[in-house]
Coordinates of C-alpha atoms and ligand atoms in Angstrom, one line a residue:
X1 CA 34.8 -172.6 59.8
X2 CA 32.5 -169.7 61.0
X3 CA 28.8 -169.5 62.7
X4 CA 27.5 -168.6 60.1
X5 CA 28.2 -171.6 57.8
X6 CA 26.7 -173.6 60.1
X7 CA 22.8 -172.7 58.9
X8 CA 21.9 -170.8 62.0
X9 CA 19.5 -168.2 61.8
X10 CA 20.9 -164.1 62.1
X11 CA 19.2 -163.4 65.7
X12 CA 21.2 -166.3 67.3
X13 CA 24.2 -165.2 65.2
X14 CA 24.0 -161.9 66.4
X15 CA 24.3 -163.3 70.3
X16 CA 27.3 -165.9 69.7
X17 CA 28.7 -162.9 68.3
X18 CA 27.8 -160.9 71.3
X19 CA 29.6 -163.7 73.3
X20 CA 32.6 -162.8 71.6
X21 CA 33.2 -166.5 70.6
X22 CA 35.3 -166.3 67.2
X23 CA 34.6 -169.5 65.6
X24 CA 32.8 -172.9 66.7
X25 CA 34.2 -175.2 68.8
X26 CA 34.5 -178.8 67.5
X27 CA 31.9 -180.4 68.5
X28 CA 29.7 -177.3 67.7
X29 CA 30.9 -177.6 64.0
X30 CA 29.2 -181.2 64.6
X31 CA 26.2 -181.2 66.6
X32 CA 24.9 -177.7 64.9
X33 CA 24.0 -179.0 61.3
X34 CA 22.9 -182.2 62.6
X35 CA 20.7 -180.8 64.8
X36 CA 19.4 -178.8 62.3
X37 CA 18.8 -180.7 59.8
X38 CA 16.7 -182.9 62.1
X39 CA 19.0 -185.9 63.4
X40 CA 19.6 -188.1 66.4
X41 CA 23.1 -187.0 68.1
X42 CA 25.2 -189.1 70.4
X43 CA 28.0 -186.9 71.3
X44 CA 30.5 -187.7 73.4
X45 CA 32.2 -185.0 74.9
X46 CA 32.7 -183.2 78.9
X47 CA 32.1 -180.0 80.0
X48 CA 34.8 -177.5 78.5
X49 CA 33.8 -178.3 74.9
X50 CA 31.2 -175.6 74.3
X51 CA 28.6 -178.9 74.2
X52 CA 26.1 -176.8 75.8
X53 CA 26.0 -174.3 73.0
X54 CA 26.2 -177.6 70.5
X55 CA 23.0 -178.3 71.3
X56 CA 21.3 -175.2 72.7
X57 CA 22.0 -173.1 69.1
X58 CA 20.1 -175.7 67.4
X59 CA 17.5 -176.3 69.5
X60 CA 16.7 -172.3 69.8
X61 CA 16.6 -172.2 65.5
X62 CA 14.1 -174.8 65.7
X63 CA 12.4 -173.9 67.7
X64 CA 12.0 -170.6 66.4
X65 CA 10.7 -171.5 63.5
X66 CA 7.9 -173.5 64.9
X67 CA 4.5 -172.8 66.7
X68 CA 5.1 -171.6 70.3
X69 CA 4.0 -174.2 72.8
X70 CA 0.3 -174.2 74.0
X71 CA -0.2 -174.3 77.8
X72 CA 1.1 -177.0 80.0
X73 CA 3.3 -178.0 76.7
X74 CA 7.2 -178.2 76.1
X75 CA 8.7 -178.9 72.7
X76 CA 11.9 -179.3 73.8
X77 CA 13.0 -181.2 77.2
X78 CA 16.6 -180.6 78.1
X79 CA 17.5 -183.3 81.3
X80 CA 20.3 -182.7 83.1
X81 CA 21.5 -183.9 86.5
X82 CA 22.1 -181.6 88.8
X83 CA 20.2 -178.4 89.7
X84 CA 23.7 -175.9 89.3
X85 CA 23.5 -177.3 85.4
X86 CA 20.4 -176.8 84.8
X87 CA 20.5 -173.5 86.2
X88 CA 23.6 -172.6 83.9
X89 CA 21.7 -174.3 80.8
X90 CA 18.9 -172.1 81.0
X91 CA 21.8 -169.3 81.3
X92 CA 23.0 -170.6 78.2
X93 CA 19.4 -170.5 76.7
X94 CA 18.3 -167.1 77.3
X95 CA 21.6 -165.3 76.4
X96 CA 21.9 -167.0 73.1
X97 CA 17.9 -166.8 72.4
X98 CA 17.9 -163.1 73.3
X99 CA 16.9 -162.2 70.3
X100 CA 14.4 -164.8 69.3
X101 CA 11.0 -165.4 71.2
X102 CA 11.9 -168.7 72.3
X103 CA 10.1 -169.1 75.8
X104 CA 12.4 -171.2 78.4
X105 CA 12.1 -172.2 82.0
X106 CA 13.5 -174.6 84.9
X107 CA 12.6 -176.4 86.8
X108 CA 14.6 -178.9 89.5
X109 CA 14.3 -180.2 93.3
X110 CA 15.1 -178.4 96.7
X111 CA 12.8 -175.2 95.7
X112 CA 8.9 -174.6 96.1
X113 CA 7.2 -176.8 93.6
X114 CA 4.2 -174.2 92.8
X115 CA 5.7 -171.3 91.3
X116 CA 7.5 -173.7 88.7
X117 CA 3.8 -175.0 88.0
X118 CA 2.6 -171.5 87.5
X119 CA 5.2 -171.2 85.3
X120 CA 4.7 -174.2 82.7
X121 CA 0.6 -173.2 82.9
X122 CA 1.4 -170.8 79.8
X123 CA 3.6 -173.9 78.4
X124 CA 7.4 -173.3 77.5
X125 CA 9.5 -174.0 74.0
X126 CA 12.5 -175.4 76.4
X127 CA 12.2 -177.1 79.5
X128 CA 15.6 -177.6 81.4
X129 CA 14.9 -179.7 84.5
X130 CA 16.6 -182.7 87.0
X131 CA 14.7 -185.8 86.4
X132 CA 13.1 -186.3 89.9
X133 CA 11.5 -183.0 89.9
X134 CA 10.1 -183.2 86.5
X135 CA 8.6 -186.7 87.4
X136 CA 6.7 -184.7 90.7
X137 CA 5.6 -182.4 87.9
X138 CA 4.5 -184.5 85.2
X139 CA 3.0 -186.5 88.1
X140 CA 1.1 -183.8 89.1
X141 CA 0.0 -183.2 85.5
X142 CA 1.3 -179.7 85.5
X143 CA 3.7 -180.7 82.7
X144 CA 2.6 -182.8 79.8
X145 CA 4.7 -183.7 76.3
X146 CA 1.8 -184.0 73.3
X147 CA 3.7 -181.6 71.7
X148 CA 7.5 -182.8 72.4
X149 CA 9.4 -182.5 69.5
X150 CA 13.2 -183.0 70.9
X151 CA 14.5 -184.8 73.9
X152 CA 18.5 -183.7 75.3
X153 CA 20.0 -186.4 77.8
X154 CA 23.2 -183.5 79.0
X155 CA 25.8 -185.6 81.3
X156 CA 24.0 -188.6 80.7
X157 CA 26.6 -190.9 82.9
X158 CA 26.3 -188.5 85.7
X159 CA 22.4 -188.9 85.3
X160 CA 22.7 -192.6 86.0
X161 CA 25.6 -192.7 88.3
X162 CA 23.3 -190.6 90.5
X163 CA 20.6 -193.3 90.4
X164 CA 18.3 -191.3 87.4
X165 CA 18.3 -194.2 85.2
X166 CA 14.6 -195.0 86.5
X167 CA 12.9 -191.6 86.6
X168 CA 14.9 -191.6 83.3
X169 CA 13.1 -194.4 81.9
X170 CA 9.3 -193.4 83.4
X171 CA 10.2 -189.4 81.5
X172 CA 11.1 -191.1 78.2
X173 CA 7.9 -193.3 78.0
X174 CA 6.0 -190.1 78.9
X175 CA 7.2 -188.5 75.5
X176 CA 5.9 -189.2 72.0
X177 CA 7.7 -191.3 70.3
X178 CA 8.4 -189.7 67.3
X179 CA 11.0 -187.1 68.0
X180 CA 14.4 -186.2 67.7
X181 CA 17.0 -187.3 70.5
X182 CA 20.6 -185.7 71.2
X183 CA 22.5 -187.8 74.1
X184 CA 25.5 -186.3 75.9
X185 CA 27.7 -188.0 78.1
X186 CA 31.2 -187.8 78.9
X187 CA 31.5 -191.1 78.7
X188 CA 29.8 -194.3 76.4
X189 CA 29.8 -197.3 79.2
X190 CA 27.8 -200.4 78.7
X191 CA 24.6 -199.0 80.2
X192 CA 24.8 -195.7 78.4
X193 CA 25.0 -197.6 75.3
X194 CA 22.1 -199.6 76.6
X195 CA 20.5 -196.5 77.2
X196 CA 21.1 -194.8 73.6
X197 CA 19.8 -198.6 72.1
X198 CA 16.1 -197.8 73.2
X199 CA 16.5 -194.1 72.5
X200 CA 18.5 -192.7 69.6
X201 CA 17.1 -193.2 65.9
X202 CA 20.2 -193.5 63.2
X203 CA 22.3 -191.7 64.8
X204 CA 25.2 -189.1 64.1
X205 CA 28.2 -190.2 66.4
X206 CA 30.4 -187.5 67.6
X207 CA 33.4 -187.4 69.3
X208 CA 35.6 -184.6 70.8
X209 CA 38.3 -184.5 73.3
X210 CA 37.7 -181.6 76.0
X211 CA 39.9 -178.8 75.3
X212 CA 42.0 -179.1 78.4
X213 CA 42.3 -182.3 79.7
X214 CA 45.7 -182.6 77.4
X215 CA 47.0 -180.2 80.2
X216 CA 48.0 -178.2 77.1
X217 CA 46.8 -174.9 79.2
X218 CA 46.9 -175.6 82.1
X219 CA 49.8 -175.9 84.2
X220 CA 50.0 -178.8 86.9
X221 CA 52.2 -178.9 89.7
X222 CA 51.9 -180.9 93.3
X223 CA 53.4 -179.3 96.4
X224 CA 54.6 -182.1 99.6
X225 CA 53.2 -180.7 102.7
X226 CA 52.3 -182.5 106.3
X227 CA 48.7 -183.2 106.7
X228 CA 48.7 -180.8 109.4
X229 CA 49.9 -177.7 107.6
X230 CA 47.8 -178.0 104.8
X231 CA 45.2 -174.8 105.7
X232 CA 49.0 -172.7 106.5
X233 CA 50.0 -173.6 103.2
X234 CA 47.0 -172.9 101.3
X235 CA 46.7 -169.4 103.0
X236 CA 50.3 -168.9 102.1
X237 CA 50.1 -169.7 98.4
X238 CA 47.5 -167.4 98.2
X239 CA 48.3 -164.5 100.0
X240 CA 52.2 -165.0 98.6
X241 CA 51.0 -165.2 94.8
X242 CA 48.3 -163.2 95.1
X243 CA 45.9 -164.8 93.9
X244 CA 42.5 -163.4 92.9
X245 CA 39.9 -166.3 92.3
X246 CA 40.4 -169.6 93.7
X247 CA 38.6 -172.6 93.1
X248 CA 39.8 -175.3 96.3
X249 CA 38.3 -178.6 96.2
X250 CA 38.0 -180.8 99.4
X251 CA 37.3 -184.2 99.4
X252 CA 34.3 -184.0 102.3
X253 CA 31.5 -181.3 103.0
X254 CA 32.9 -180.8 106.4
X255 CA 36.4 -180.4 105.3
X256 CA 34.9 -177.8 103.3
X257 CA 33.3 -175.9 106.2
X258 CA 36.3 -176.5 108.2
X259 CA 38.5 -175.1 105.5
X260 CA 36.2 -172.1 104.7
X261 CA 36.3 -170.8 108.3
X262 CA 39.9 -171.0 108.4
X263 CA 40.3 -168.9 105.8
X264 CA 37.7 -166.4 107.2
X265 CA 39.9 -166.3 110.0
X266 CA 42.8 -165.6 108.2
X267 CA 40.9 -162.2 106.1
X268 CA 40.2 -164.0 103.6
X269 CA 36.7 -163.9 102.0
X270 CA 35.6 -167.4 101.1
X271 CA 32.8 -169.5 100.7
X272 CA 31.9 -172.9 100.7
X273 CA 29.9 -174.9 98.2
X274 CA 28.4 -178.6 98.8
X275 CA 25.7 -181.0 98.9
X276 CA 23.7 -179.8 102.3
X277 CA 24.1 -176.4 101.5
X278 CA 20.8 -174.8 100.7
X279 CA 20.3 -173.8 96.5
X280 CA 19.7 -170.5 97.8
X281 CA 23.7 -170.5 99.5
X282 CA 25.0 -172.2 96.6
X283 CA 23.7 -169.9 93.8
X284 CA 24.8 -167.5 96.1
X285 CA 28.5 -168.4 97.0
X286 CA 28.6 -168.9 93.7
X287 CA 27.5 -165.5 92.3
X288 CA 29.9 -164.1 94.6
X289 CA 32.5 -166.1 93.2
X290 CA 32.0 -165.1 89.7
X291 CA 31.7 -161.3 90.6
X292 CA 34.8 -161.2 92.6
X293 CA 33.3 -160.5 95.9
X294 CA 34.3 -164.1 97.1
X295 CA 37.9 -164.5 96.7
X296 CA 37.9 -168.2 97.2
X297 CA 35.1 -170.8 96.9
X298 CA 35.4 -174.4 98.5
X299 CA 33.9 -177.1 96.7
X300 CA 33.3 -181.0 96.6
X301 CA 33.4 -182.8 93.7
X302 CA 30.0 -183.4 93.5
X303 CA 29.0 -179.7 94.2
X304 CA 31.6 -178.4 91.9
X305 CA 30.4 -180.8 88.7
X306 CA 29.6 -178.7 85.9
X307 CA 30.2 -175.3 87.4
X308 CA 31.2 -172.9 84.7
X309 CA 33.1 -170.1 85.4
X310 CA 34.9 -169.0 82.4
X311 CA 38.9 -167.7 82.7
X312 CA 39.1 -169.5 85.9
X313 CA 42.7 -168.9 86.4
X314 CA 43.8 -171.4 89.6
X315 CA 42.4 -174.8 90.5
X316 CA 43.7 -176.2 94.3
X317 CA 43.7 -179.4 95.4
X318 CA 43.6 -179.3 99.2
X319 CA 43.2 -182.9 99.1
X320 CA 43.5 -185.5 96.1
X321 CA 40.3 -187.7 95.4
X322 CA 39.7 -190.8 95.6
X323 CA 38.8 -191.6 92.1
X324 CA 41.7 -190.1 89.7
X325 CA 39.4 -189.1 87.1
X326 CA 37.9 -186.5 89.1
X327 CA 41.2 -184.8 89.4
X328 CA 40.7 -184.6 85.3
X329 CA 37.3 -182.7 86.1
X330 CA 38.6 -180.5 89.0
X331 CA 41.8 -179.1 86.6
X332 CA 39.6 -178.7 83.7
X333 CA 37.5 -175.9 85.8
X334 CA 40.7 -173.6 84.7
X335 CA 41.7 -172.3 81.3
X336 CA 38.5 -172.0 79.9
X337 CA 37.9 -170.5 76.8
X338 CA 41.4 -170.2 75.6
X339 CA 42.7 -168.8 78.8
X340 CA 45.9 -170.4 80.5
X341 CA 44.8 -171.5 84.2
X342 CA 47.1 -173.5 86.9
X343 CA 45.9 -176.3 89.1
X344 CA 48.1 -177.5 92.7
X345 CA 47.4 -179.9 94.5
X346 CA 48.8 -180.2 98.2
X347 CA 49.8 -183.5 98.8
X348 CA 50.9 -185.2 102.5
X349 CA 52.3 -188.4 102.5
X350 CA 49.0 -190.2 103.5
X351 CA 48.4 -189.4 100.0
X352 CA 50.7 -190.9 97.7
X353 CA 49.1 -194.1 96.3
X354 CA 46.0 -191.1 95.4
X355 CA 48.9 -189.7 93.3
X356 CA 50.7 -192.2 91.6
X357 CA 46.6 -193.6 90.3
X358 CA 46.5 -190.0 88.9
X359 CA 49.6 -190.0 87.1
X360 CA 48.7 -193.2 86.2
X361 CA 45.6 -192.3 84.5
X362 CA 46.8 -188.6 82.8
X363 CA 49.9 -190.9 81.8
X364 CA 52.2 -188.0 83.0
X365 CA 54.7 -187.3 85.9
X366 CA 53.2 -184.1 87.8
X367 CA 55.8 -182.2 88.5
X368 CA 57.0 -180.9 92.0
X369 CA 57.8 -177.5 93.7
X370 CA 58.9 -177.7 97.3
X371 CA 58.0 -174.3 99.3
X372 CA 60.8 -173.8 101.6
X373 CA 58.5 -172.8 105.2
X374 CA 56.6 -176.1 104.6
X375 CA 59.0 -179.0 104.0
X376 CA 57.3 -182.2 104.8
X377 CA 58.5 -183.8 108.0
X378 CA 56.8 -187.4 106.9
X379 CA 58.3 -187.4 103.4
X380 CA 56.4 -187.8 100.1
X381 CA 57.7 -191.1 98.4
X382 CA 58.9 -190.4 94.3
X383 CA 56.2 -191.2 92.4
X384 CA 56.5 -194.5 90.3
X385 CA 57.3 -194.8 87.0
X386 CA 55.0 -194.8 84.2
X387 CA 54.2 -198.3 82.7
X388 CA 53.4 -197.5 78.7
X389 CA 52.5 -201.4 78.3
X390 CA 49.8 -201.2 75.9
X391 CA 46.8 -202.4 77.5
X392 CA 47.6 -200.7 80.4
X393 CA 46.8 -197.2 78.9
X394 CA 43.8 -195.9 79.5
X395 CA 41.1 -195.3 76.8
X396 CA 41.2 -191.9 75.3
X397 CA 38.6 -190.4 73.1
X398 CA 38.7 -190.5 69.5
X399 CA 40.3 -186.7 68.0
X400 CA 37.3 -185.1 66.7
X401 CA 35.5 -187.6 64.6
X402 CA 31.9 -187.7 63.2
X403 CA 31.0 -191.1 61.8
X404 CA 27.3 -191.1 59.8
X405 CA 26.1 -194.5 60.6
X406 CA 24.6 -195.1 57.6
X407 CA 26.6 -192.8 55.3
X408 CA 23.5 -190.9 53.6
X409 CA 20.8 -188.7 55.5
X410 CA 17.4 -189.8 55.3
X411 CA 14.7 -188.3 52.8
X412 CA 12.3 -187.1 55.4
X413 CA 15.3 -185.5 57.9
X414 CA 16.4 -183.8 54.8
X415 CA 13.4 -182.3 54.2
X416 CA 12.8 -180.3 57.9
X417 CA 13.3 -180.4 61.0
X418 CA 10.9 -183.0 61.9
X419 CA 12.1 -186.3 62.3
X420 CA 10.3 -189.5 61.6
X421 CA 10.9 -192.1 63.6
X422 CA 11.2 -196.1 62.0
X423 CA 10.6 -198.6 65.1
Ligands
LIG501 P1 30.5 -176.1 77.9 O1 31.4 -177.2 77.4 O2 29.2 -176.1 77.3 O3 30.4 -176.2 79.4 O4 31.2 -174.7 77.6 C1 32.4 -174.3 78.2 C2 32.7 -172.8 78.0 O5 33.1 -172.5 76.7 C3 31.5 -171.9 78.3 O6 32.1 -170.9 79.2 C4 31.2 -171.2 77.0 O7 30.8 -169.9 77.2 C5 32.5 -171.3 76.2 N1 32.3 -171.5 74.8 C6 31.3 -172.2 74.2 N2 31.5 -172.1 72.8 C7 32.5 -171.3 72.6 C8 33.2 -170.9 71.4 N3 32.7 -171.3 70.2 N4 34.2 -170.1 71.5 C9 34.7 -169.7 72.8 N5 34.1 -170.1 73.9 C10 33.0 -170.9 73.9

């Protein structure tokens, strides 16, 4: 399958081809026509899948094609979590609108609320913003949604394991209520689903497993080291391999400090990236990151959620987290795109229920590579065996599949790209 069978117009065909991205992703080949054609989307699929271009091609053809947005106005509100996404969505946004006139913005928290109010005074086609600051905003009546025409939920779960869901709930009765909805969420739990209940119209389920989280790219391994020689081993594995650009995650903001300025002191150029940094130091640690000037960039889980750097090549664990599925997140930052990327994790003995709960989940022995300078004093146990009982496995995604709920489009979706809404 190729772009262009997928009904987008020439000017956003002529930037994905600009990207250099050959043919659609999955869940592009999905969400695109849907889109287009005027549906409700539930999609369920991570970052890695090329999601953010599943929705933000479609959107940008729409919106093209309509009137542009009168002052104060949006026609499409994109809601995303945290203020790194919504700074890469609107990334996303302009470089694949280039050449349309598709007027975007952002807006989020933790930055001067007027200068985002001067900017929706000449209204905006697409609105990416974090749903606390778009409250203050529509609060303040410098935002207002007569004219919404399509409402994106990106990362939904993150939205309401962050504590959204309310804000959520006060944006959504803001907006007309007939218009088109596309939800995104890694995963469907019980209150996402309650969620979609009250929000999606008919809609097209999709389903796609990330690219990488099959570990088919990327190559795992674990390394036993004492606690204590964990910052000599990290220093050593990168100075040995030589390694470029590394992405080290932490498991607390000070550890990340703490690391950061031991690897300063070692000539290394790093920076560190977490919650009580400013925006201003994150955007920049990680602009430096991406254009090689920073050699390695510490990050907490939290911080590092969603960050898209594409052909990251190596992924280290300093420490393992707590919950197991982040270490799916943290080794899908690497071999993006196609690329091949490695993750290692460093793992002391204190560590090795963390482990086994990983291997666990990815239902796969890690393997190990001793490094001879830094053999463990307080041993690593073995890990356990895998159980494959059944029900013990965990849930994976459905492969790929599209399910039309009620088999046939409807007449007045068919006809554009207005939807009409039966409550
Ligand atoms: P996302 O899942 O939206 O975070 O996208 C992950 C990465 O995949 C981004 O770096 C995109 O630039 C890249 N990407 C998106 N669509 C494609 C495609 N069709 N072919 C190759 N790379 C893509």
């Amino acid at each position: 399958m190729s772009f262009s069978s997928l009904g987008l117009s020439e000017p956003l065909l002529k930037a994905v081809s600009e990207q250099g991205y050959e043919k659609p992703s999955p869940i592009q080949e999905k969400a695109i026509p849907a889109v287009i054609e005027g549906r409700d989307v539930m999609a369920a699929a991570q970052t890695g899948t090329g999601k953010t271009a599943g929705f933000t091609l479609p959107l940008l053809d729409i919106l093209a094609k309509g009137k542009p947005a009168r002052a104060n106005q949006a026609r499409a509100l994109i809601l995303t979590p945290t203020r790194e996404l919504a700074a890469q969505i609107l990334e996303s946004v302009e470089t694949y609108g280039k050449y349309t006139k598709v007027k975007s913005t952002v807006v989020y928290g933790g930055v001067k609320i007027n200068p985002q109010m001067m900017r929706l005074r000449q209204g905006v086609d697409i609105l990416v913003a974090t749903p606390g600051r778009l409250l203050d905003l529509y609060n303040q009546k410098a935002i207002r949604f007569n004219e919404l025409e399509v409402l994106v939920l990106d990362e939904a779960d993150r939205m309401l394991d962050m504590g959204f869901i309310r804000d959520i709930k006060k944006i959504i009765a803001a907006l007309p209520r007939n218009r088109q909805n596309l939800l995104f969420s890694a995963t469907f739990s019980k209150e996402i689903r309650e969620l979609a209940k009250g929000l999606v119209n008919d809609p097209i389920e999709i389903s796609v497993s990330p690219r990488n989280t099959t570990a088919e790219k990327v190559t795992q391994w674990i390394t036993a080291v004492d606690k204590k020689r964990k910052p000599a081993l990290l220093t050593y594995l990168i100075k040995e391999n030589n390694w470029r650009q590394v992405l080290v995650f932490t498991k607390t903001k000070h550890g990340a400090n703490k690391l950061t300025r031991h690897l300063e002191a070692e000539g290394l150029k790093a920076a560190a990236i977490h919650g009580n940094k400013s925006q201003g130091a994150r955007t920049k640690a990680l602009a430096s990151f991406k254009d090689g000037s920073v050699q390695v960039l510490v990050a907490t889980d939290i911080a590092a959620r969603g960050i898209d750097i594409d052909l990251l090549p190596q992924v280290v664990n300093y420490e393992l987290p707590n919950v197991p599925e982040d270490y799916v997140h943290r080794i899908g930052r690497t071999g993006r795109a196609g690329s091949s990327g490695q993750a290692v994790s460093l793992v002391c003995a204190d560590e090795h229920k963390l482990l086994c709960d990983i291997e666990r989940v990815i239902q796969q022995l890690i393997e190990r590579k001793p490094i001879d300078k830094f053999i463990p004093v307080n041993e690593l146990p073995p890990s356990r065996a895998l159980k494959v009982a059944k029900n013990k496995k965990p849930k994976k995604p459905k492969q790929d599949k599209v399910e039309h709920k009620d088999g046939q489009r409807s007449a007045e979706n068919s006809r554009g790209h207005q939807p009409v809404r039966r409550r």
